[in-house]
Amino acid sequence: MDRKLNPARSGPPRGFTLIELLVVAAILATLATAAGLAVARPPAAEADAARFLRVAEGVRRDAVAGQVWRGLDAGGGALRLWRLGADGTWQTVGAPLSLRGRVALRQVDVRMPTGAPDIVLAPTGEVSGFEVLFSGGRDAAVRCMAGGPTPVICR
C-alpha cells in the first residue's frame, strides 16, 4: 500500500472551530444571565412599595430622633425627601429616589399647608393621612397607607 499521510484536508471543512464554539457559548451565557435577571426581579409594584415603606419608616425615625419635621413626596416616578427649614419653608433633601412603576397618591388629611410635601412626618411620630397606590404593568397593585400615630402599612 502506498498511502501518503496528508495533513491537509481535501473537500469542505467538517465541524466547528474552537472560536465558533466559544462565541456561541458566550452568546448563550449572556442570554441566560439576562433571562435569569428578568425572572428574579420582583414585580415593579411590590419593589416600589417595599422601597417606599423602608424610606417612609426611615424618615419617620429621623423626624422623631431629631425632633424635626420631615416630608415625603411620591409621584412622577420618584420619591423626594423634604425637611422643614428654620425659616418655616419646606426644602428638598438629596436626590430623588427612582421608582419602577406608576404611583398615585391621595392625601387623606386635607389640612396640609400650602407648599408642604404630600406626606408630612411630625417630630411626635405622627404622619399626615395618605394613601399611595403602586402599580406596574400586569403586576397586582400594592396600596400603602397611614395617618396619625399608626405606622405605614402596605398591602
PDB file of C-alpha atoms in Angstrom:
ATOM      1  CA  MET A   1       0.000   0.000   0.000  1.00  0.00           C
ATOM      2  CA  ASP A   2       1.260   3.288  -0.998  1.00  0.00           C
ATOM      3  CA  ARG A   3      -0.828   5.658   1.167  1.00  0.00           C
ATOM      4  CA  LYS A   4       0.572   9.044   1.929  1.00  0.00           C
ATOM      5  CA  LEU A   5      -0.403  10.837   5.062  1.00  0.00           C
ATOM      6  CA  ASN A   6      -1.693  14.227   4.029  1.00  0.00           C
ATOM      7  CA  PRO A   7      -2.394  16.607   6.916  1.00  0.00           C
ATOM      8  CA  ALA A   8      -4.280  18.996   4.626  1.00  0.00           C
ATOM      9  CA  ARG A   9      -7.915  18.069   4.294  1.00  0.00           C
ATOM     10  CA  SER A  10      -9.433  17.608   0.980  1.00  0.00           C
ATOM     11  CA  GLY A  11     -13.014  18.754   0.466  1.00  0.00           C
ATOM     12  CA  PRO A  12     -15.169  21.042   2.597  1.00  0.00           C
ATOM     13  CA  PRO A  13     -14.272  21.508   6.282  1.00  0.00           C
ATOM     14  CA  ARG A  14     -16.265  19.460   8.753  1.00  0.00           C
ATOM     15  CA  GLY A  15     -17.344  20.584  12.232  1.00  0.00           C
ATOM     16  CA  PHE A  16     -16.860  23.866  14.037  1.00  0.00           C
ATOM     17  CA  THR A  17     -13.731  25.660  15.053  1.00  0.00           C
ATOM     18  CA  LEU A  18     -12.980  26.301  18.697  1.00  0.00           C
ATOM     19  CA  ILE A  19     -13.539  30.055  18.209  1.00  0.00           C
ATOM     20  CA  GLU A  20     -17.019  29.476  16.771  1.00  0.00           C
ATOM     21  CA  LEU A  21     -17.939  27.261  19.713  1.00  0.00           C
ATOM     22  CA  LEU A  22     -16.660  29.872  22.210  1.00  0.00           C
ATOM     23  CA  VAL A  23     -18.661  32.659  20.529  1.00  0.00           C
ATOM     24  CA  VAL A  24     -21.854  30.582  20.685  1.00  0.00           C
ATOM     25  CA  ALA A  25     -21.200  29.696  24.342  1.00  0.00           C
ATOM     26  CA  ALA A  26     -20.678  33.389  25.202  1.00  0.00           C
ATOM     27  CA  ILE A  27     -23.922  34.401  23.475  1.00  0.00           C
ATOM     28  CA  LEU A  28     -25.877  31.660  25.264  1.00  0.00           C
ATOM     29  CA  ALA A  29     -24.363  32.644  28.626  1.00  0.00           C
ATOM     30  CA  THR A  30     -25.350  36.295  28.075  1.00  0.00           C
ATOM     31  CA  LEU A  31     -28.921  35.325  27.157  1.00  0.00           C
ATOM     32  CA  ALA A  32     -29.200  33.007  30.162  1.00  0.00           C
ATOM     33  CA  THR A  33     -27.975  35.737  32.516  1.00  0.00           C
ATOM     34  CA  ALA A  34     -30.445  38.277  31.114  1.00  0.00           C
ATOM     35  CA  ALA A  35     -33.321  35.795  31.412  1.00  0.00           C
ATOM     36  CA  GLY A  36     -32.340  34.929  34.979  1.00  0.00           C
ATOM     37  CA  LEU A  37     -32.249  38.582  35.997  1.00  0.00           C
ATOM     38  CA  ALA A  38     -35.634  39.239  34.417  1.00  0.00           C
ATOM     39  CA  VAL A  39     -37.217  36.295  36.221  1.00  0.00           C
ATOM     40  CA  ALA A  40     -35.549  37.013  39.583  1.00  0.00           C
ATOM     41  CA  ARG A  41     -36.587  40.680  39.628  1.00  0.00           C
ATOM     42  CA  PRO A  42     -39.643  41.333  41.813  1.00  0.00           C
ATOM     43  CA  PRO A  43     -42.680  42.946  40.192  1.00  0.00           C
ATOM     44  CA  ALA A  44     -42.434  46.741  39.951  1.00  0.00           C
ATOM     45  CA  ALA A  45     -45.385  47.433  42.266  1.00  0.00           C
ATOM     46  CA  GLU A  46     -44.026  45.204  45.035  1.00  0.00           C
ATOM     47  CA  ALA A  47     -40.494  46.586  44.713  1.00  0.00           C
ATOM     48  CA  ASP A  48     -41.726  50.197  44.739  1.00  0.00           C
ATOM     49  CA  ALA A  49     -43.986  49.609  47.748  1.00  0.00           C
ATOM     50  CA  ALA A  50     -41.155  47.931  49.670  1.00  0.00           C
ATOM     51  CA  ARG A  51     -38.818  50.836  48.884  1.00  0.00           C
ATOM     52  CA  PHE A  52     -41.483  53.372  49.882  1.00  0.00           C
ATOM     53  CA  LEU A  53     -42.099  51.543  53.167  1.00  0.00           C
ATOM     54  CA  ARG A  54     -38.359  51.484  54.015  1.00  0.00           C
ATOM     55  CA  VAL A  55     -37.948  55.174  53.159  1.00  0.00           C
ATOM     56  CA  ALA A  56     -41.122  56.302  54.968  1.00  0.00           C
ATOM     57  CA  GLU A  57     -40.219  54.461  58.175  1.00  0.00           C
ATOM     58  CA  GLY A  58     -36.638  55.759  57.984  1.00  0.00           C
ATOM     59  CA  VAL A  59     -37.885  59.332  57.563  1.00  0.00           C
ATOM     60  CA  ARG A  60     -40.288  58.833  60.494  1.00  0.00           C
ATOM     61  CA  ARG A  61     -37.454  57.577  62.736  1.00  0.00           C
ATOM     62  CA  ASP A  62     -35.311  60.529  61.637  1.00  0.00           C
ATOM     63  CA  ALA A  63     -38.113  63.012  62.449  1.00  0.00           C
ATOM     64  CA  VAL A  64     -38.613  61.543  65.929  1.00  0.00           C
ATOM     65  CA  ALA A  65     -34.901  61.151  66.736  1.00  0.00           C
ATOM     66  CA  GLY A  66     -34.008  64.660  65.571  1.00  0.00           C
ATOM     67  CA  GLN A  67     -37.254  66.243  66.770  1.00  0.00           C
ATOM     68  CA  VAL A  68     -37.694  67.843  63.342  1.00  0.00           C
ATOM     69  CA  TRP A  69     -40.434  67.958  60.710  1.00  0.00           C
ATOM     70  CA  ARG A  70     -39.819  65.798  57.639  1.00  0.00           C
ATOM     71  CA  GLY A  71     -41.736  65.264  54.429  1.00  0.00           C
ATOM     72  CA  LEU A  72     -42.053  62.815  51.573  1.00  0.00           C
ATOM     73  CA  ASP A  73     -43.452  63.111  48.041  1.00  0.00           C
ATOM     74  CA  ALA A  74     -44.283  60.082  45.929  1.00  0.00           C
ATOM     75  CA  GLY A  75     -45.013  60.874  42.323  1.00  0.00           C
ATOM     76  CA  GLY A  76     -43.521  61.464  38.919  1.00  0.00           C
ATOM     77  CA  GLY A  77     -41.671  58.147  39.117  1.00  0.00           C
ATOM     78  CA  ALA A  78     -39.652  59.140  42.180  1.00  0.00           C
ATOM     79  CA  LEU A  79     -39.626  59.603  45.950  1.00  0.00           C
ATOM     80  CA  ARG A  80     -38.466  63.000  47.176  1.00  0.00           C
ATOM     81  CA  LEU A  81     -37.435  63.747  50.752  1.00  0.00           C
ATOM     82  CA  TRP A  82     -38.183  67.100  52.412  1.00  0.00           C
ATOM     83  CA  ARG A  83     -37.352  68.927  55.617  1.00  0.00           C
ATOM     84  CA  LEU A  84     -38.854  71.970  57.248  1.00  0.00           C
ATOM     85  CA  GLY A  85     -36.216  74.686  57.405  1.00  0.00           C
ATOM     86  CA  ALA A  86     -35.662  77.110  60.280  1.00  0.00           C
ATOM     87  CA  ASP A  87     -37.397  79.811  58.221  1.00  0.00           C
ATOM     88  CA  GLY A  88     -40.590  77.703  58.027  1.00  0.00           C
ATOM     89  CA  THR A  89     -40.264  76.715  54.354  1.00  0.00           C
ATOM     90  CA  TRP A  90     -40.002  73.184  53.017  1.00  0.00           C
ATOM     91  CA  GLN A  91     -36.782  72.223  51.224  1.00  0.00           C
ATOM     92  CA  THR A  92     -35.904  69.054  49.311  1.00  0.00           C
ATOM     93  CA  VAL A  93     -33.148  66.854  50.710  1.00  0.00           C
ATOM     94  CA  GLY A  94     -30.815  64.912  48.408  1.00  0.00           C
ATOM     95  CA  ALA A  95     -31.565  63.447  45.009  1.00  0.00           C
ATOM     96  CA  PRO A  96     -34.931  61.848  44.153  1.00  0.00           C
ATOM     97  CA  LEU A  97     -35.119  58.059  44.568  1.00  0.00           C
ATOM     98  CA  SER A  98     -36.407  56.452  41.378  1.00  0.00           C
ATOM     99  CA  LEU A  99     -39.368  54.076  41.202  1.00  0.00           C
ATOM    100  CA  ARG A 100     -40.030  51.441  38.525  1.00  0.00           C
ATOM    101  CA  GLY A 101     -43.824  51.593  38.194  1.00  0.00           C
ATOM    102  CA  ARG A 102     -46.707  54.045  38.369  1.00  0.00           C
ATOM    103  CA  VAL A 103     -47.641  55.879  41.579  1.00  0.00           C
ATOM    104  CA  ALA A 104     -50.940  57.503  42.557  1.00  0.00           C
ATOM    105  CA  LEU A 105     -51.080  59.409  45.853  1.00  0.00           C
ATOM    106  CA  ARG A 106     -54.205  60.610  47.644  1.00  0.00           C
ATOM    107  CA  GLN A 107     -53.984  62.853  50.676  1.00  0.00           C
ATOM    108  CA  VAL A 108     -56.478  61.940  53.363  1.00  0.00           C
ATOM    109  CA  ASP A 109     -55.503  64.823  55.653  1.00  0.00           C
ATOM    110  CA  VAL A 110     -56.763  67.934  53.848  1.00  0.00           C
ATOM    111  CA  ARG A 111     -55.405  70.339  56.471  1.00  0.00           C
ATOM    112  CA  MET A 112     -51.976  70.398  54.818  1.00  0.00           C
ATOM    113  CA  PRO A 113     -50.488  73.897  54.461  1.00  0.00           C
ATOM    114  CA  THR A 114     -49.620  75.257  51.029  1.00  0.00           C
ATOM    115  CA  GLY A 115     -46.104  74.346  49.944  1.00  0.00           C
ATOM    116  CA  ALA A 116     -45.916  71.268  52.182  1.00  0.00           C
ATOM    117  CA  PRO A 117     -44.926  67.889  50.734  1.00  0.00           C
ATOM    118  CA  ASP A 118     -47.647  65.290  50.125  1.00  0.00           C
ATOM    119  CA  ILE A 119     -46.763  63.369  53.290  1.00  0.00           C
ATOM    120  CA  VAL A 120     -45.661  65.155  56.464  1.00  0.00           C
ATOM    121  CA  LEU A 121     -43.983  63.349  59.368  1.00  0.00           C
ATOM    122  CA  ALA A 122     -44.026  65.164  62.714  1.00  0.00           C
ATOM    123  CA  PRO A 123     -41.414  65.045  65.492  1.00  0.00           C
ATOM    124  CA  THR A 124     -44.017  63.190  67.574  1.00  0.00           C
ATOM    125  CA  GLY A 125     -44.042  60.301  65.086  1.00  0.00           C
ATOM    126  CA  GLU A 126     -47.450  61.190  63.643  1.00  0.00           C
ATOM    127  CA  VAL A 127     -47.960  61.060  59.892  1.00  0.00           C
ATOM    128  CA  SER A 128     -50.365  63.072  57.763  1.00  0.00           C
ATOM    129  CA  GLY A 129     -53.071  60.847  56.312  1.00  0.00           C
ATOM    130  CA  PHE A 130     -52.311  59.425  52.891  1.00  0.00           C
ATOM    131  CA  GLU A 131     -52.913  56.514  50.579  1.00  0.00           C
ATOM    132  CA  VAL A 132     -50.433  55.565  47.844  1.00  0.00           C
ATOM    133  CA  LEU A 133     -51.190  53.065  45.088  1.00  0.00           C
ATOM    134  CA  PHE A 134     -48.224  51.445  43.337  1.00  0.00           C
ATOM    135  CA  SER A 135     -48.825  49.631  40.053  1.00  0.00           C
ATOM    136  CA  GLY A 136     -46.692  48.434  37.208  1.00  0.00           C
ATOM    137  CA  GLY A 137     -47.917  46.851  34.012  1.00  0.00           C
ATOM    138  CA  ARG A 138     -49.518  43.479  34.632  1.00  0.00           C
ATOM    139  CA  ASP A 139     -48.444  43.380  38.294  1.00  0.00           C
ATOM    140  CA  ALA A 140     -51.038  43.432  41.030  1.00  0.00           C
ATOM    141  CA  ALA A 141     -51.293  46.880  42.618  1.00  0.00           C
ATOM    142  CA  VAL A 142     -49.969  47.474  46.142  1.00  0.00           C
ATOM    143  CA  ARG A 143     -51.558  50.057  48.437  1.00  0.00           C
ATOM    144  CA  CYS A 144     -49.696  51.805  51.270  1.00  0.00           C
ATOM    145  CA  MET A 145     -51.444  53.999  53.821  1.00  0.00           C
ATOM    146  CA  ALA A 146     -51.014  55.726  57.162  1.00  0.00           C
ATOM    147  CA  GLY A 147     -52.415  58.515  59.226  1.00  0.00           C
ATOM    148  CA  GLY A 148     -51.817  59.770  62.739  1.00  0.00           C
ATOM    149  CA  PRO A 149     -49.633  57.675  65.040  1.00  0.00           C
ATOM    150  CA  THR A 150     -50.136  54.431  63.078  1.00  0.00           C
ATOM    151  CA  PRO A 151     -47.184  53.028  61.134  1.00  0.00           C
ATOM    152  CA  VAL A 152     -47.190  52.875  57.343  1.00  0.00           C
ATOM    153  CA  ILE A 153     -48.945  49.709  56.173  1.00  0.00           C
ATOM    154  CA  CYS A 154     -48.645  48.204  52.680  1.00  0.00           C
ATOM    155  CA  ARG A 155     -50.950  45.503  51.280  1.00  0.00           C
TER     156      ARG A 155
END
